[in-house]
Amino acid sequence: MTTVRPSPAAVEGVWPSLYEAAARAEELLAALPEPGDRSPDQRAAATAAKDAARAERVRFLEAHAADVYDRLTKGRT
């Protein structure tokens, strides 16, 4: 999984915990060796970081799915 972080200006004031979780996951994954070269502890840390970012995305979408859909479809047009 690759976590893509939007620019800070794009999410300023919008669900900071989601942005922060994605940023932590991205930074951790960038600092770790390639997946096949990771130790069991490094694999566990990567999994935990990705799971935390996923959990924040789920919480965000549970709260804002209709708004996201409206934005993606330009008001459902």
JSON list of C-alpha atoms in Angstrom, two decimals:
[
{"chain": "A", "resi": 1, "resn": "MET", "atom": "CA", "xyz": [0.00, 0.00, 0.00]},
{"chain": "A", "resi": 2, "resn": "THR", "atom": "CA", "xyz": [1.18, 3.46, -0.78]},
{"chain": "A", "resi": 3, "resn": "THR", "atom": "CA", "xyz": [-0.19, 6.31, 1.23]},
{"chain": "A", "resi": 4, "resn": "VAL", "atom": "CA", "xyz": [-0.35, 9.51, -0.75]},
{"chain": "A", "resi": 5, "resn": "ARG", "atom": "CA", "xyz": [-0.44, 12.65, 1.31]},
{"chain": "A", "resi": 6, "resn": "PRO", "atom": "CA", "xyz": [-2.09, 15.78, -0.12]},
{"chain": "A", "resi": 7, "resn": "SER", "atom": "CA", "xyz": [-0.43, 19.12, 0.37]},
{"chain": "A", "resi": 8, "resn": "PRO", "atom": "CA", "xyz": [-0.93, 20.65, 3.82]},
{"chain": "A", "resi": 9, "resn": "ALA", "atom": "CA", "xyz": [-2.86, 23.54, 2.26]},
{"chain": "A", "resi": 10, "resn": "ALA", "atom": "CA", "xyz": [-5.37, 21.12, 0.74]},
{"chain": "A", "resi": 11, "resn": "VAL", "atom": "CA", "xyz": [-6.31, 19.65, 4.11]},
{"chain": "A", "resi": 12, "resn": "GLU", "atom": "CA", "xyz": [-5.67, 22.50, 6.51]},
{"chain": "A", "resi": 13, "resn": "GLY", "atom": "CA", "xyz": [-8.29, 22.30, 9.21]},
{"chain": "A", "resi": 14, "resn": "VAL", "atom": "CA", "xyz": [-9.83, 19.16, 7.73]},
{"chain": "A", "resi": 15, "resn": "TRP", "atom": "CA", "xyz": [-9.55, 16.08, 9.94]},
{"chain": "A", "resi": 16, "resn": "PRO", "atom": "CA", "xyz": [-5.95, 16.58, 11.12]},
{"chain": "A", "resi": 17, "resn": "SER", "atom": "CA", "xyz": [-5.77, 13.09, 12.65]},
{"chain": "A", "resi": 18, "resn": "LEU", "atom": "CA", "xyz": [-6.23, 11.55, 9.19]},
{"chain": "A", "resi": 19, "resn": "TYR", "atom": "CA", "xyz": [-3.51, 13.73, 7.69]},
{"chain": "A", "resi": 20, "resn": "GLU", "atom": "CA", "xyz": [-1.16, 13.02, 10.60]},
{"chain": "A", "resi": 21, "resn": "ALA", "atom": "CA", "xyz": [-1.71, 9.24, 10.47]},
{"chain": "A", "resi": 22, "resn": "ALA", "atom": "CA", "xyz": [-1.03, 9.19, 6.73]},
{"chain": "A", "resi": 23, "resn": "ALA", "atom": "CA", "xyz": [2.08, 11.33, 7.22]},
{"chain": "A", "resi": 24, "resn": "ARG", "atom": "CA", "xyz": [3.41, 9.04, 9.97]},
{"chain": "A", "resi": 25, "resn": "ALA", "atom": "CA", "xyz": [2.83, 5.95, 7.81]},
{"chain": "A", "resi": 26, "resn": "GLU", "atom": "CA", "xyz": [4.51, 7.52, 4.81]},
{"chain": "A", "resi": 27, "resn": "GLU", "atom": "CA", "xyz": [7.52, 8.67, 6.81]},
{"chain": "A", "resi": 28, "resn": "LEU", "atom": "CA", "xyz": [7.94, 5.31, 8.53]},
{"chain": "A", "resi": 29, "resn": "LEU", "atom": "CA", "xyz": [7.67, 3.35, 5.28]},
{"chain": "A", "resi": 30, "resn": "ALA", "atom": "CA", "xyz": [10.18, 5.64, 3.59]},
{"chain": "A", "resi": 31, "resn": "ALA", "atom": "CA", "xyz": [12.67, 5.04, 6.41]},
{"chain": "A", "resi": 32, "resn": "LEU", "atom": "CA", "xyz": [12.33, 1.26, 6.39]},
{"chain": "A", "resi": 33, "resn": "PRO", "atom": "CA", "xyz": [14.10, -1.15, 4.04]},
{"chain": "A", "resi": 34, "resn": "GLU", "atom": "CA", "xyz": [12.19, -2.70, 1.16]},
{"chain": "A", "resi": 35, "resn": "PRO", "atom": "CA", "xyz": [9.45, -5.10, 2.36]},
{"chain": "A", "resi": 36, "resn": "GLY", "atom": "CA", "xyz": [11.47, -8.25, 1.65]},
{"chain": "A", "resi": 37, "resn": "ASP", "atom": "CA", "xyz": [14.40, -6.92, 3.64]},
{"chain": "A", "resi": 38, "resn": "ARG", "atom": "CA", "xyz": [12.44, -5.93, 6.78]},
{"chain": "A", "resi": 39, "resn": "SER", "atom": "CA", "xyz": [12.83, -7.62, 10.12]},
{"chain": "A", "resi": 40, "resn": "PRO", "atom": "CA", "xyz": [9.74, -8.98, 11.87]},
{"chain": "A", "resi": 41, "resn": "ASP", "atom": "CA", "xyz": [9.68, -5.90, 14.12]},
{"chain": "A", "resi": 42, "resn": "GLN", "atom": "CA", "xyz": [9.92, -3.59, 11.11]},
{"chain": "A", "resi": 43, "resn": "ARG", "atom": "CA", "xyz": [7.10, -5.47, 9.37]},
{"chain": "A", "resi": 44, "resn": "ALA", "atom": "CA", "xyz": [4.97, -5.13, 12.49]},
{"chain": "A", "resi": 45, "resn": "ALA", "atom": "CA", "xyz": [5.69, -1.40, 12.71]},
{"chain": "A", "resi": 46, "resn": "ALA", "atom": "CA", "xyz": [4.80, -0.91, 9.03]},
{"chain": "A", "resi": 47, "resn": "THR", "atom": "CA", "xyz": [1.57, -2.86, 9.46]},
{"chain": "A", "resi": 48, "resn": "ALA", "atom": "CA", "xyz": [0.61, -0.88, 12.55]},
{"chain": "A", "resi": 49, "resn": "ALA", "atom": "CA", "xyz": [1.25, 2.45, 10.82]},
{"chain": "A", "resi": 50, "resn": "LYS", "atom": "CA", "xyz": [-0.76, 1.45, 7.76]},
{"chain": "A", "resi": 51, "resn": "ASP", "atom": "CA", "xyz": [-3.58, 0.11, 9.92]},
{"chain": "A", "resi": 52, "resn": "ALA", "atom": "CA", "xyz": [-3.70, 3.38, 11.88]},
{"chain": "A", "resi": 53, "resn": "ALA", "atom": "CA", "xyz": [-3.98, 5.38, 8.64]},
{"chain": "A", "resi": 54, "resn": "ARG", "atom": "CA", "xyz": [-6.70, 3.02, 7.36]},
{"chain": "A", "resi": 55, "resn": "ALA", "atom": "CA", "xyz": [-8.65, 3.37, 10.61]},
{"chain": "A", "resi": 56, "resn": "GLU", "atom": "CA", "xyz": [-8.55, 7.16, 10.34]},
{"chain": "A", "resi": 57, "resn": "ARG", "atom": "CA", "xyz": [-9.74, 6.98, 6.71]},
{"chain": "A", "resi": 58, "resn": "VAL", "atom": "CA", "xyz": [-12.64, 4.76, 7.78]},
{"chain": "A", "resi": 59, "resn": "ARG", "atom": "CA", "xyz": [-13.62, 7.19, 10.56]},
{"chain": "A", "resi": 60, "resn": "PHE", "atom": "CA", "xyz": [-13.36, 10.11, 8.16]},
{"chain": "A", "resi": 61, "resn": "LEU", "atom": "CA", "xyz": [-15.50, 8.44, 5.50]},
{"chain": "A", "resi": 62, "resn": "GLU", "atom": "CA", "xyz": [-18.08, 7.30, 8.03]},
{"chain": "A", "resi": 63, "resn": "ALA", "atom": "CA", "xyz": [-18.50, 10.95, 8.99]},
{"chain": "A", "resi": 64, "resn": "HIS", "atom": "CA", "xyz": [-18.13, 12.57, 5.55]},
{"chain": "A", "resi": 65, "resn": "ALA", "atom": "CA", "xyz": [-18.93, 10.03, 2.80]},
{"chain": "A", "resi": 66, "resn": "ALA", "atom": "CA", "xyz": [-21.79, 12.06, 1.36]},
{"chain": "A", "resi": 67, "resn": "ASP", "atom": "CA", "xyz": [-19.67, 15.22, 1.23]},
{"chain": "A", "resi": 68, "resn": "VAL", "atom": "CA", "xyz": [-16.79, 13.35, -0.42]},
{"chain": "A", "resi": 69, "resn": "TYR", "atom": "CA", "xyz": [-19.15, 11.84, -2.99]},
{"chain": "A", "resi": 70, "resn": "ASP", "atom": "CA", "xyz": [-20.67, 15.24, -3.72]},
{"chain": "A", "resi": 71, "resn": "ARG", "atom": "CA", "xyz": [-17.23, 16.74, -4.23]},
{"chain": "A", "resi": 72, "resn": "LEU", "atom": "CA", "xyz": [-16.03, 13.91, -6.46]},
{"chain": "A", "resi": 73, "resn": "THR", "atom": "CA", "xyz": [-19.17, 14.06, -8.61]},
{"chain": "A", "resi": 74, "resn": "LYS", "atom": "CA", "xyz": [-19.50, 17.85, -8.67]},
{"chain": "A", "resi": 75, "resn": "GLY", "atom": "CA", "xyz": [-22.72, 17.85, -6.71]},
{"chain": "A", "resi": 76, "resn": "ARG", "atom": "CA", "xyz": [-23.82, 14.46, -8.04]},
{"chain": "A", "resi": 77, "resn": "THR", "atom": "CA", "xyz": [-24.08, 15.71, -11.61]}
]
